[in-house]
Amino acid sequence: MFRLGWFLGNGFGMQPWYGNWAGRAMTDWTQPGLYVDLTTSLERAGFDLLFIEDTSMVEDTFGESMETTLKYGLMAPKNDPIPLVPLLTAATEHIGVVATMSTIQYPPFLAARSMVTLDHLTQGRVGINVVTSVTHRVAQNFGYDKHFAHAERYAMAEEWMEVVSLLWDSWEPGALVHDQETPKYADHTKVHTIDFEGKYFSCRGPLNTIPGPQRRPVVAQAGNSTPGRELAAKQADTMLALAKSPAEMKALRQDMDTRLIKHGRKPQDLKILFMATPYLGDTDSEAQERFNRFNAAKKDPDNIEKRLWYLSYVSGGVVDYAKYDLDSPVPQEVGNGETTTAKAWLEGSKELTLRDLAEGPSNYGMEFIGSADTMAGEMAEVMEEAGGDGFLMYPDVTRRSIMEVCDGLAPALRKRGVIRDGYAHKTFRDNLLDF
Ligand SMILES: Cc1cc2nc3c(=O)[nH]c(=O)nc-3n(C[C@H](O)[C@H](O)[C@H](O)COP(=O)(O)O)c2cc1C
């Protein structure tokens, strides 16, 4: 069996808001409706988690202007995902909800406290996606002149997670006495300061709230660079990964197993979810036709502009792709942002023009094309071959795609016995680590 997660890749922001199937997304994206529908559907389908991306900026690297960003609504506008979490868990009973927090946006105490508060409110169904942020514009919204270099960002993140973890453990098990006669609420000898003095953060502690049902909310990590892998190996329960083949999936799993053991953990302590985009149809040929249409649309000037905008984003706001002629060679600079994504997107592009690259394959994990039954068979085969833990599904978010995945694909996977048919445990972590 393997797990399923859903990647809400534009966070609590605008989902497809024009074109077929956009519904009322343009005006209603600020409301919880679509996300509640999504989460209840994912639970019906047996997903382990909904994963909510987040970023805090209005980009202007591309063309040195906010024009493209705001014309299409690219990664902005976007609401804060944290207040959305309890609305999603109030409508469901089992599924986990992972919200993103950046180590340059939240002081560790605030993050630790906010996550434990959510752990209480969700009754043990929250997770945190720890990211280091991608572009200068984010850093500049939080008091920095520019974003930190990649290596330093991860050094900060390691320290940040250390502080957050110490705070989560600052109340020993058994600290709560709950004696109304004495009266004695808590035993002060079991609640400890952490007295942390690091290079980037200092914090006295203890946390000023009691541990939640999970004690330590589920920790997710998405960067696939070497320092990203190290952070995941030390701290994460789940990691999001980009791989294009079972061989790449296997290689990443083996690499992470070595790192986990080095840090005194077991391979089964970390579940790796691989990004997968589904193109479904009632029949295989209908799905293929849909995929062909999607590919042909990549030649539209709008789509070329959007793709180049994303390249500028993943470079960390370092490369302005608007500066180059579309028929000139692809600049090979990886930049300072999402380096794994940038490398995947630039792979094999030395001989290509920018236009070829923009019109080419998405290179964001795996693509599956077919009817629900065919796709279920292929997904099961890939997992079997790779020995992986699960997929993080990444379709566009419309009510049509939600229904296709949750009421078409998931039942086909369940029929094959390869995804869960219920949730055995109360908390997100216990379900995630169940098999
Ligand atoms: C699947 C996936 C999801 C991500 N989600 C976010 C996010 O929500 N917010 C964010 O600032 N960075 C996000 N990132 C980027 C990072 O997690 C990471 O901190 C950073 O950009 C460096 O990535 P690297 O280790 O691949 O170089 C994501 C990356 C991937 C691959």
Coordinates of C-alpha atoms and ligand atoms in Angstrom, one line a residue:
M1 CA 0.0 0.0 0.0
F2 CA 1.0 3.6 -0.5
R3 CA -0.1 7.0 0.6
L4 CA -1.7 9.9 -1.3
G5 CA -1.3 13.6 -0.6
W6 CA -2.7 16.6 -2.5
F7 CA -0.3 19.5 -3.3
L8 CA -2.3 22.8 -3.1
G9 CA 0.5 24.4 -5.2
N10 CA -0.8 28.0 -5.1
G11 CA -1.7 27.8 -1.4
F12 CA -4.7 29.7 -0.1
G13 CA -4.5 31.8 -3.3
M14 CA -6.3 32.0 -6.6
Q15 CA -6.8 28.6 -8.2
P16 CA -7.5 28.6 -12.0
W17 CA -9.8 31.6 -12.2
Y18 CA -10.5 31.8 -15.9
G19 CA -11.1 29.3 -18.7
N20 CA -13.2 26.2 -18.5
W21 CA -14.2 24.9 -15.0
A22 CA -13.0 27.9 -13.1
G23 CA -16.4 28.3 -11.5
R24 CA -16.4 31.3 -9.2
A25 CA -12.8 31.1 -8.2
M26 CA -12.0 34.6 -9.4
T27 CA -14.3 36.1 -6.7
D28 CA -14.7 33.3 -4.2
W29 CA -11.0 32.3 -3.7
T30 CA -10.8 34.2 -0.4
Q31 CA -13.6 32.0 1.0
P32 CA -13.2 28.5 2.5
G33 CA -15.8 26.8 0.2
L34 CA -13.5 25.3 -2.4
Y35 CA -10.9 24.2 0.2
V36 CA -13.5 22.6 2.4
D37 CA -14.9 20.7 -0.7
L38 CA -11.4 19.7 -1.5
T39 CA -10.6 18.4 2.0
T40 CA -13.8 16.5 2.5
S41 CA -13.4 14.9 -0.9
L42 CA -9.8 13.9 -0.1
E43 CA -10.9 12.3 3.1
R44 CA -13.6 10.4 1.3
A45 CA -10.9 9.2 -1.2
G46 CA -8.6 8.1 1.6
F47 CA -5.8 10.7 1.3
D48 CA -3.3 11.1 4.1
L49 CA -2.9 14.8 3.7
L50 CA -3.6 18.1 2.1
F51 CA -0.4 20.1 1.7
I52 CA -0.9 23.9 1.5
E53 CA 2.0 25.8 -0.1
D54 CA 2.6 29.4 1.0
T55 CA 4.7 32.4 0.0
S56 CA 4.5 36.0 1.0
M57 CA 5.4 38.3 -1.8
V58 CA 4.2 40.0 -5.0
E59 CA 7.0 39.2 -7.5
D60 CA 8.5 41.8 -9.8
T61 CA 11.6 40.1 -11.1
F62 CA 10.1 39.1 -14.4
G63 CA 10.3 42.2 -16.6
E64 CA 11.2 44.2 -13.5
S65 CA 7.5 44.8 -13.0
M66 CA 4.5 43.4 -11.1
E67 CA 2.6 43.4 -14.4
T68 CA 2.8 39.7 -15.3
T69 CA 2.3 38.7 -11.7
L70 CA -0.9 40.6 -11.3
K71 CA -2.3 40.2 -14.8
Y72 CA -2.5 36.5 -14.3
G73 CA -2.5 36.3 -10.5
L74 CA 0.8 34.3 -10.3
M75 CA 1.4 33.3 -6.6
A76 CA -0.3 36.5 -5.6
P77 CA -2.8 37.5 -4.3
K78 CA -2.6 34.9 -1.5
N79 CA -4.1 34.6 1.9
D80 CA -2.4 33.3 5.0
P81 CA -3.0 29.5 5.2
I82 CA -2.8 29.2 9.0
P83 CA -6.3 30.4 9.8
L84 CA -7.8 28.2 7.1
V85 CA -6.5 25.0 8.8
P86 CA -9.1 24.6 11.5
L87 CA -11.9 25.3 9.1
L88 CA -10.7 22.3 7.0
T89 CA -10.3 20.0 9.9
A90 CA -13.7 21.0 11.4
A91 CA -15.3 19.7 8.3
T92 CA -13.4 16.4 8.4
E93 CA -12.4 13.7 10.9
H94 CA -9.2 12.0 9.8
I95 CA -7.2 13.7 7.1
G96 CA -4.0 15.6 8.0
V97 CA -3.5 19.2 6.9
V98 CA 0.0 20.5 6.4
A99 CA 0.5 24.3 6.4
T100 CA 3.7 26.0 5.2
M101 CA 5.8 28.2 7.5
S102 CA 9.1 29.8 6.4
T103 CA 12.0 29.9 8.7
I104 CA 12.7 33.6 7.7
Q105 CA 9.1 34.6 8.4
Y106 CA 8.4 33.2 11.8
P107 CA 10.4 33.5 14.9
P108 CA 10.7 29.9 16.3
F109 CA 8.6 30.6 19.4
L110 CA 5.7 32.0 17.4
A111 CA 5.9 29.0 15.0
A112 CA 6.1 26.5 17.8
R113 CA 3.2 28.1 19.6
S114 CA 1.0 28.5 16.6
M115 CA 1.5 24.9 15.5
V116 CA 0.7 23.5 19.0
T117 CA -2.4 25.7 19.1
L118 CA -3.4 24.2 15.7
D119 CA -2.6 20.7 17.0
H120 CA -5.2 21.3 19.8
L121 CA -7.8 22.9 17.5
T122 CA -7.4 20.1 14.9
Q123 CA -7.2 17.4 17.6
G124 CA -3.9 16.2 16.3
R125 CA -4.3 16.5 12.6
V126 CA -1.9 19.4 11.7
G127 CA 1.5 19.4 10.1
I128 CA 4.1 22.0 9.3
N129 CA 5.9 22.3 6.0
V130 CA 9.3 23.9 6.9
V131 CA 10.6 26.1 4.0
T132 CA 13.4 28.6 3.7
S133 CA 11.6 30.9 1.2
V134 CA 12.7 31.5 -2.3
T135 CA 13.1 35.1 -3.4
H136 CA 14.5 38.4 -2.3
R137 CA 11.0 39.9 -2.3
V138 CA 10.0 37.6 0.6
A139 CA 13.1 38.4 2.6
Q140 CA 12.5 42.1 2.0
N141 CA 9.0 41.8 3.5
F142 CA 10.5 40.6 6.8
G143 CA 13.2 43.2 7.3
Y144 CA 16.2 41.8 5.3
D145 CA 18.0 43.6 2.5
K146 CA 18.0 40.5 0.4
H147 CA 17.5 36.8 0.7
F148 CA 20.2 34.7 2.4
A149 CA 22.4 32.5 0.2
H150 CA 21.2 29.0 -0.1
A151 CA 23.6 27.3 2.3
E152 CA 23.1 30.0 5.0
R153 CA 19.3 29.7 4.7
Y154 CA 19.5 26.0 5.5
A155 CA 21.9 26.6 8.4
M156 CA 19.3 29.0 9.8
A157 CA 16.5 26.4 9.1
E158 CA 18.4 23.7 11.0
E159 CA 18.8 26.0 14.0
W160 CA 15.2 27.2 13.7
M161 CA 13.9 23.6 13.8
E162 CA 16.2 22.8 16.8
V163 CA 14.6 25.7 18.8
V164 CA 11.0 24.7 17.7
S165 CA 11.7 21.1 18.7
L166 CA 13.1 22.1 22.1
L167 CA 10.0 24.2 22.7
W168 CA 7.7 21.3 21.8
D169 CA 9.5 19.2 24.3
S170 CA 9.7 21.9 27.0
W171 CA 6.7 20.3 28.9
E172 CA 7.7 16.8 30.0
P173 CA 5.2 14.0 29.7
G174 CA 3.4 13.9 33.1
A175 CA 3.8 17.7 33.6
L176 CA 0.0 18.1 33.8
V177 CA -1.2 17.1 37.2
H178 CA -4.9 18.1 36.8
D179 CA -5.7 17.8 40.5
Q180 CA -8.7 20.0 41.4
E181 CA -8.5 19.2 45.1
T182 CA -5.0 20.5 45.9
P183 CA -5.4 22.5 43.5
K184 CA -2.4 21.8 41.2
Y185 CA -2.8 22.2 37.4
A186 CA 0.9 21.4 36.4
D187 CA 4.1 20.3 38.1
H188 CA 6.5 23.2 37.6
T189 CA 9.5 20.8 38.0
K190 CA 8.5 19.2 34.7
V191 CA 8.3 22.4 32.7
H192 CA 11.7 23.6 31.5
T193 CA 13.3 26.7 30.0
I194 CA 15.3 25.9 26.9
D195 CA 17.9 28.8 27.2
F196 CA 18.8 28.5 23.6
E197 CA 21.6 30.9 22.3
G198 CA 22.5 30.2 18.7
K199 CA 24.0 32.0 15.8
Y200 CA 20.6 33.1 14.4
F201 CA 18.1 32.7 17.2
S202 CA 17.9 32.8 20.9
C203 CA 14.9 31.8 23.0
R204 CA 14.4 31.3 26.7
G205 CA 11.2 29.1 26.8
P206 CA 9.4 27.2 28.0
L207 CA 6.5 27.2 25.6
N208 CA 3.5 28.9 27.2
T209 CA 1.0 26.3 26.2
I210 CA 0.6 22.6 26.9
P211 CA 1.5 19.9 24.4
G212 CA -1.1 19.0 21.8
P213 CA -2.4 15.5 20.9
Q214 CA 0.7 14.8 18.6
R215 CA 3.1 16.6 21.0
R216 CA 5.2 17.2 17.9
P217 CA 3.1 18.2 14.8
V218 CA 4.0 16.2 11.7
V219 CA 7.0 17.9 10.0
A220 CA 7.3 18.1 6.2
Q221 CA 10.2 19.3 4.2
A222 CA 10.3 19.9 0.4
G223 CA 13.8 21.1 -0.7
N224 CA 15.6 18.3 -2.4
S225 CA 19.1 19.8 -2.5
T226 CA 21.8 18.3 -0.2
P227 CA 21.1 20.6 2.7
G228 CA 17.4 20.1 2.2
R229 CA 17.9 16.4 2.4
E230 CA 19.9 16.8 5.6
L231 CA 17.2 18.9 7.2
A232 CA 14.6 16.3 6.2
A233 CA 16.8 13.4 7.5
K234 CA 17.1 15.1 10.9
Q235 CA 13.7 16.5 11.4
A236 CA 10.9 15.5 9.0
D237 CA 8.2 12.8 9.0
T238 CA 7.5 13.4 5.4
M239 CA 9.4 14.7 2.4
L240 CA 8.1 16.0 -0.9
A241 CA 10.2 14.9 -3.8
L242 CA 10.6 15.5 -7.5
A243 CA 11.6 12.4 -9.6
K244 CA 10.9 11.6 -13.2
S245 CA 11.3 7.8 -13.1
P246 CA 11.2 4.8 -10.7
A247 CA 15.1 4.8 -10.9
E248 CA 15.3 8.4 -9.6
M249 CA 12.7 7.6 -6.9
K250 CA 14.8 4.6 -5.8
A251 CA 18.0 6.6 -5.8
L252 CA 16.5 9.3 -3.6
R253 CA 15.0 6.8 -1.2
Q254 CA 18.4 5.1 -0.8
D255 CA 20.1 8.4 -0.3
M256 CA 17.6 9.4 2.4
D257 CA 17.9 6.0 4.1
T258 CA 21.6 6.5 4.5
R259 CA 21.1 10.0 5.9
L260 CA 18.4 8.9 8.3
I261 CA 20.6 6.1 9.7
K262 CA 23.5 8.6 10.0
H263 CA 21.2 10.7 12.2
G264 CA 20.1 7.9 14.4
R265 CA 16.7 7.5 12.8
K266 CA 15.1 4.6 10.9
P267 CA 14.2 4.6 7.2
Q268 CA 10.5 4.0 8.1
D269 CA 10.5 7.3 10.1
L270 CA 10.4 9.3 6.9
K271 CA 7.7 8.9 4.3
I272 CA 8.7 10.3 0.9
L273 CA 5.9 11.5 -1.4
F274 CA 6.6 12.0 -5.0
M275 CA 5.0 14.7 -7.1
A276 CA 2.6 13.4 -9.7
T277 CA 0.3 15.2 -12.1
P278 CA -2.7 13.2 -13.4
Y279 CA -4.4 13.8 -16.8
L280 CA -7.6 11.8 -16.5
G281 CA -10.2 11.0 -19.1
D282 CA -13.2 8.6 -19.4
T283 CA -11.1 6.5 -21.7
D284 CA -7.3 6.3 -22.4
S285 CA -7.7 8.1 -25.7
E286 CA -9.8 10.9 -24.2
A287 CA -7.1 11.4 -21.6
Q288 CA -4.4 11.4 -24.2
E289 CA -6.4 13.9 -26.2
R290 CA -6.7 16.1 -23.2
F291 CA -3.0 15.9 -22.5
N292 CA -2.3 16.7 -26.2
R293 CA -4.5 19.8 -25.9
F294 CA -2.7 20.8 -22.7
N295 CA 0.7 20.5 -24.5
A296 CA -0.5 22.4 -27.6
A297 CA -1.7 25.2 -25.3
K298 CA 1.9 25.7 -24.1
K299 CA 2.6 27.5 -27.4
D300 CA 0.1 30.3 -26.4
P301 CA 1.9 33.5 -25.7
D302 CA 0.2 33.7 -22.3
N303 CA 1.5 30.3 -21.3
I304 CA 5.0 31.1 -22.5
E305 CA 5.0 34.3 -20.5
K306 CA 3.7 32.4 -17.4
R307 CA 6.3 29.6 -17.7
L308 CA 9.2 32.1 -18.0
W309 CA 7.8 34.0 -15.0
Y310 CA 8.0 30.7 -13.0
L311 CA 11.5 30.2 -14.2
S312 CA 12.4 33.6 -12.8
Y313 CA 10.6 32.7 -9.6
V314 CA 12.5 29.4 -9.0
S315 CA 15.8 31.2 -9.7
G316 CA 15.1 33.0 -6.5
G317 CA 14.4 36.3 -8.4
V318 CA 17.9 36.2 -9.7
V319 CA 17.3 35.7 -13.5
D320 CA 14.9 37.9 -15.3
Y321 CA 13.8 35.7 -18.2
A322 CA 11.9 38.6 -19.8
K323 CA 15.2 40.2 -20.7
Y324 CA 16.0 37.5 -23.3
D325 CA 14.8 37.0 -26.9
L326 CA 12.6 34.0 -27.0
D327 CA 14.7 32.5 -29.8
S328 CA 18.0 32.9 -27.9
P329 CA 19.7 30.1 -26.0
V330 CA 18.5 29.3 -22.5
P331 CA 20.6 31.0 -19.8
Q332 CA 22.0 28.2 -17.6
E333 CA 22.1 30.0 -14.2
V334 CA 20.4 28.0 -11.5
G335 CA 20.2 30.9 -9.1
N336 CA 19.5 31.0 -5.4
G337 CA 15.9 29.8 -5.0
E338 CA 14.4 26.4 -5.5
T339 CA 17.6 24.9 -6.8
T340 CA 16.2 21.4 -7.3
T341 CA 13.3 22.7 -9.3
A342 CA 15.5 25.1 -11.3
K343 CA 17.9 22.2 -12.2
A344 CA 15.0 19.9 -13.2
W345 CA 13.6 22.7 -15.4
L346 CA 17.0 23.5 -17.0
E347 CA 18.0 19.9 -17.5
G348 CA 19.0 19.2 -21.1
S349 CA 18.3 22.8 -22.2
K350 CA 21.8 23.8 -23.3
E351 CA 20.9 23.2 -26.9
L352 CA 17.5 24.7 -26.6
T353 CA 16.0 28.2 -27.1
L354 CA 13.9 29.8 -24.4
R355 CA 10.9 29.2 -26.6
D356 CA 11.7 25.4 -26.7
L357 CA 12.0 25.3 -23.0
A358 CA 8.8 27.2 -22.3
E359 CA 6.9 24.9 -24.7
G360 CA 8.6 21.8 -23.5
P361 CA 7.8 19.2 -20.8
S362 CA 6.8 20.5 -17.3
N363 CA 9.6 18.5 -15.6
Y364 CA 7.8 18.7 -12.2
G365 CA 7.7 15.2 -11.0
M366 CA 5.8 12.5 -12.9
E367 CA 2.9 12.7 -15.3
F368 CA 0.3 10.0 -15.6
I369 CA -2.2 9.9 -18.5
G370 CA -5.1 7.6 -18.9
S371 CA -8.5 6.5 -17.7
A372 CA -8.8 6.0 -13.9
D373 CA -8.3 2.3 -14.2
T374 CA -5.2 2.6 -16.5
M375 CA -3.7 5.3 -14.3
A376 CA -4.3 3.3 -11.1
G377 CA -2.5 0.4 -12.6
E378 CA 0.5 2.5 -13.7
M379 CA 0.7 4.3 -10.4
A380 CA 0.7 0.9 -8.6
E381 CA 3.4 -0.4 -10.9
V382 CA 5.7 2.6 -10.4
M383 CA 5.3 2.4 -6.6
E384 CA 6.0 -1.3 -6.6
E385 CA 9.1 -0.9 -8.7
A386 CA 10.4 2.1 -6.8
G387 CA 9.5 0.9 -3.3
G388 CA 8.2 4.4 -2.5
D389 CA 5.9 5.6 0.2
G390 CA 3.3 7.5 -1.9
F391 CA 2.4 10.2 -4.4
L392 CA 1.7 13.9 -3.9
M393 CA -1.0 14.6 -6.5
Y394 CA -0.7 18.0 -8.2
P395 CA -3.6 18.7 -10.5
D396 CA -5.1 22.1 -11.1
V397 CA -7.6 22.8 -8.4
T398 CA -11.1 22.9 -9.8
R399 CA -14.2 21.1 -8.6
R400 CA -13.9 19.0 -11.8
S401 CA -10.3 17.8 -11.0
I402 CA -11.2 17.2 -7.4
M403 CA -14.0 14.9 -8.4
E404 CA -11.9 13.1 -11.1
V405 CA -9.2 12.3 -8.6
C406 CA -11.3 11.6 -5.5
D407 CA -14.3 9.8 -7.1
G408 CA -12.6 8.3 -10.2
L409 CA -8.9 7.6 -9.6
A410 CA -8.9 6.9 -5.8
P411 CA -11.7 4.2 -6.0
A412 CA -9.7 2.6 -8.9
L413 CA -6.6 2.5 -6.7
R414 CA -8.6 1.2 -3.7
K415 CA -10.1 -1.6 -5.9
R416 CA -6.5 -2.7 -6.5
G417 CA -5.9 -2.6 -2.7
V418 CA -3.0 -0.2 -3.1
I419 CA -4.4 2.8 -1.0
R420 CA -5.9 2.9 2.4
D421 CA -9.6 2.0 3.0
G422 CA -9.9 4.0 6.2
Y423 CA -7.9 5.5 9.0
A424 CA -6.9 3.2 11.9
H425 CA -5.6 6.0 14.2
K426 CA -6.7 9.2 15.7
T427 CA -3.8 11.5 14.9
F428 CA -2.3 12.4 11.6
R429 CA 1.2 11.2 12.5
D430 CA -0.1 7.7 13.6
N431 CA -1.9 7.3 10.4
L432 CA 1.0 8.5 8.3
L433 CA 3.5 6.2 9.9
D434 CA 1.0 3.3 10.1
F435 CA 2.6 1.3 7.2
Ligands
LIG1 C1 7.1 20.4 -3.8 C2 7.7 21.6 -3.2 C3 7.0 22.4 -2.5 C4 7.5 23.6 -1.9 N1 6.7 24.4 -1.2 C5 7.2 25.7 -0.8 C6 6.3 26.6 -0.2 O1 5.2 26.4 0.1 N2 6.9 27.8 0.1 C7 8.2 28.1 -0.1 O2 8.6 29.2 0.3 N3 9.0 27.2 -0.6 C8 8.5 26.0 -1.0 N4 9.4 25.1 -1.6 C9 10.8 25.4 -1.7 C10 11.6 24.8 -0.5 O3 11.0 24.0 0.3 C11 13.0 25.1 -0.2 O4 13.1 25.7 1.1 C12 13.9 26.0 -1.0 O5 13.3 26.7 -2.0 C13 15.2 25.3 -1.5 O6 14.9 24.2 -2.3 P1 16.1 23.3 -2.7 O7 16.6 22.6 -1.5 O8 15.5 22.4 -3.7 O9 17.2 24.2 -3.3 C14 8.9 23.9 -2.2 C15 9.6 23.1 -2.9 C16 9.1 21.9 -3.5 C17 10.0 21.1 -4.4

